[in-house]
C-alpha positions as semicolon CSV with decimal commas, in nm:
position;residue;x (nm);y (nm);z (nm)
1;X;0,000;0,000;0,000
2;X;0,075;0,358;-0,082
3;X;0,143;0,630;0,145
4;X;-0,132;0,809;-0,010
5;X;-0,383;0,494;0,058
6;X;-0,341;0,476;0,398
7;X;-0,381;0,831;0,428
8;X;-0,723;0,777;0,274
9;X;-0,776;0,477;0,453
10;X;-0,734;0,683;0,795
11;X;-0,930;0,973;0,709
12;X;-1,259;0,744;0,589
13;X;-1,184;0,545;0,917
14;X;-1,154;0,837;1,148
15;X;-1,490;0,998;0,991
16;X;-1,669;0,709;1,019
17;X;-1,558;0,742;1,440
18;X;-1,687;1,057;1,441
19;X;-1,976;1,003;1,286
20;X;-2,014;0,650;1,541
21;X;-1,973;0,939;1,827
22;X;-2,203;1,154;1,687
23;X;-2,502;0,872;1,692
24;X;-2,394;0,805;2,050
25;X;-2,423;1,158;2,172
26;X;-2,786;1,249;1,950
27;X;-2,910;0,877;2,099
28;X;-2,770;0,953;2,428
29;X;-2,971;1,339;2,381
30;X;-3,279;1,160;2,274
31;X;-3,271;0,921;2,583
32;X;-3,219;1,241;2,840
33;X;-3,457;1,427;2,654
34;X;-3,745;1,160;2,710
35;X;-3,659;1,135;3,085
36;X;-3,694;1,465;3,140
37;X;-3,989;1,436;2,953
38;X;-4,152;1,153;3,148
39;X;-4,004;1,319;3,547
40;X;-4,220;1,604;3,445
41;X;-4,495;1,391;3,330
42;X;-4,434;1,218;3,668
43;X;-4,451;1,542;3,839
44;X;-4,767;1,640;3,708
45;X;-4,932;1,342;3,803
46;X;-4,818;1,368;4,142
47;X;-4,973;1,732;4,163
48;X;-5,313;1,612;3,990
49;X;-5,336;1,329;4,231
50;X;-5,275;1,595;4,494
51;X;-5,511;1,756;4,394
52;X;-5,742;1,505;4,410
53;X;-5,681;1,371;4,734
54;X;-5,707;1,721;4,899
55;X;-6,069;1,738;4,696
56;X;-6,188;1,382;4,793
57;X;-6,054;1,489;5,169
58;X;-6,307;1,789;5,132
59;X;-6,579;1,614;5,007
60;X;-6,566;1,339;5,296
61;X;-6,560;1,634;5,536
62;X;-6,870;1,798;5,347
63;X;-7,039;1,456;5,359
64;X;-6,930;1,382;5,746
65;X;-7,106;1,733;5,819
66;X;-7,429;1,683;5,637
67;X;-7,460;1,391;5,824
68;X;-7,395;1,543;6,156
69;X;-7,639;1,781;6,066
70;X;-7,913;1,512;5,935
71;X;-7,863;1,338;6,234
72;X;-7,935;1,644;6,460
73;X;-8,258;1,727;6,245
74;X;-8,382;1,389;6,306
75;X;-8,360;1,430;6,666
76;X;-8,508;1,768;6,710
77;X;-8,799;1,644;6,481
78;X;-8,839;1,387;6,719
79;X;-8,856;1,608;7,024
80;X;-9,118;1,835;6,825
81;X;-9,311;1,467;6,742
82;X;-9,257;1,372;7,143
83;X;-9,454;1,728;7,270
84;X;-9,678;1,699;7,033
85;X;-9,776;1,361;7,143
86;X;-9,790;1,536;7,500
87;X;-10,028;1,751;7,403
């Protein structure tokens, strides 16, 4: 082989290295790009289901009170019922 050959021989060898490297680091991009992708997909959820929880915690509480109160109508009805009976 010539000189001039393996100076060719180099070159097309070293570009294809670079271009090997090149792959590597837009794959490797790609790969950090969907992760952050998918934390603050994560994150999201996690703020949603927040959400919900502190709205299901409310409604219980709503629900617990209108009870309370039923309960307390139902008695005084019954008191009202009880005098009337007296009567």
């Amino acid at each position: 082989m010539t000189l001039k050959t393996t100076l060719k021989l180099t070159a097309a060898a070293a570009s294809l290295a670079v271009l090997a490297g090149c792959a590597s680091t837009s794959a490797l991009e790609e790969v950090r790009m969907t992760a952050e992708s998918a934390q603050a997909d994560a994150a999201e959820a996690r703020s949603m289901a927040s959400q919900a929880l502190n709205t299901a915690n409310q409604a219980q509480r709503d629900a617990q009170a209108a009870l309370q109160l039923s309960e307390q109508n139902r008695e005084e009805m019954n008191r009202m019922f009880q005098r009337s009976m007296q009567k």
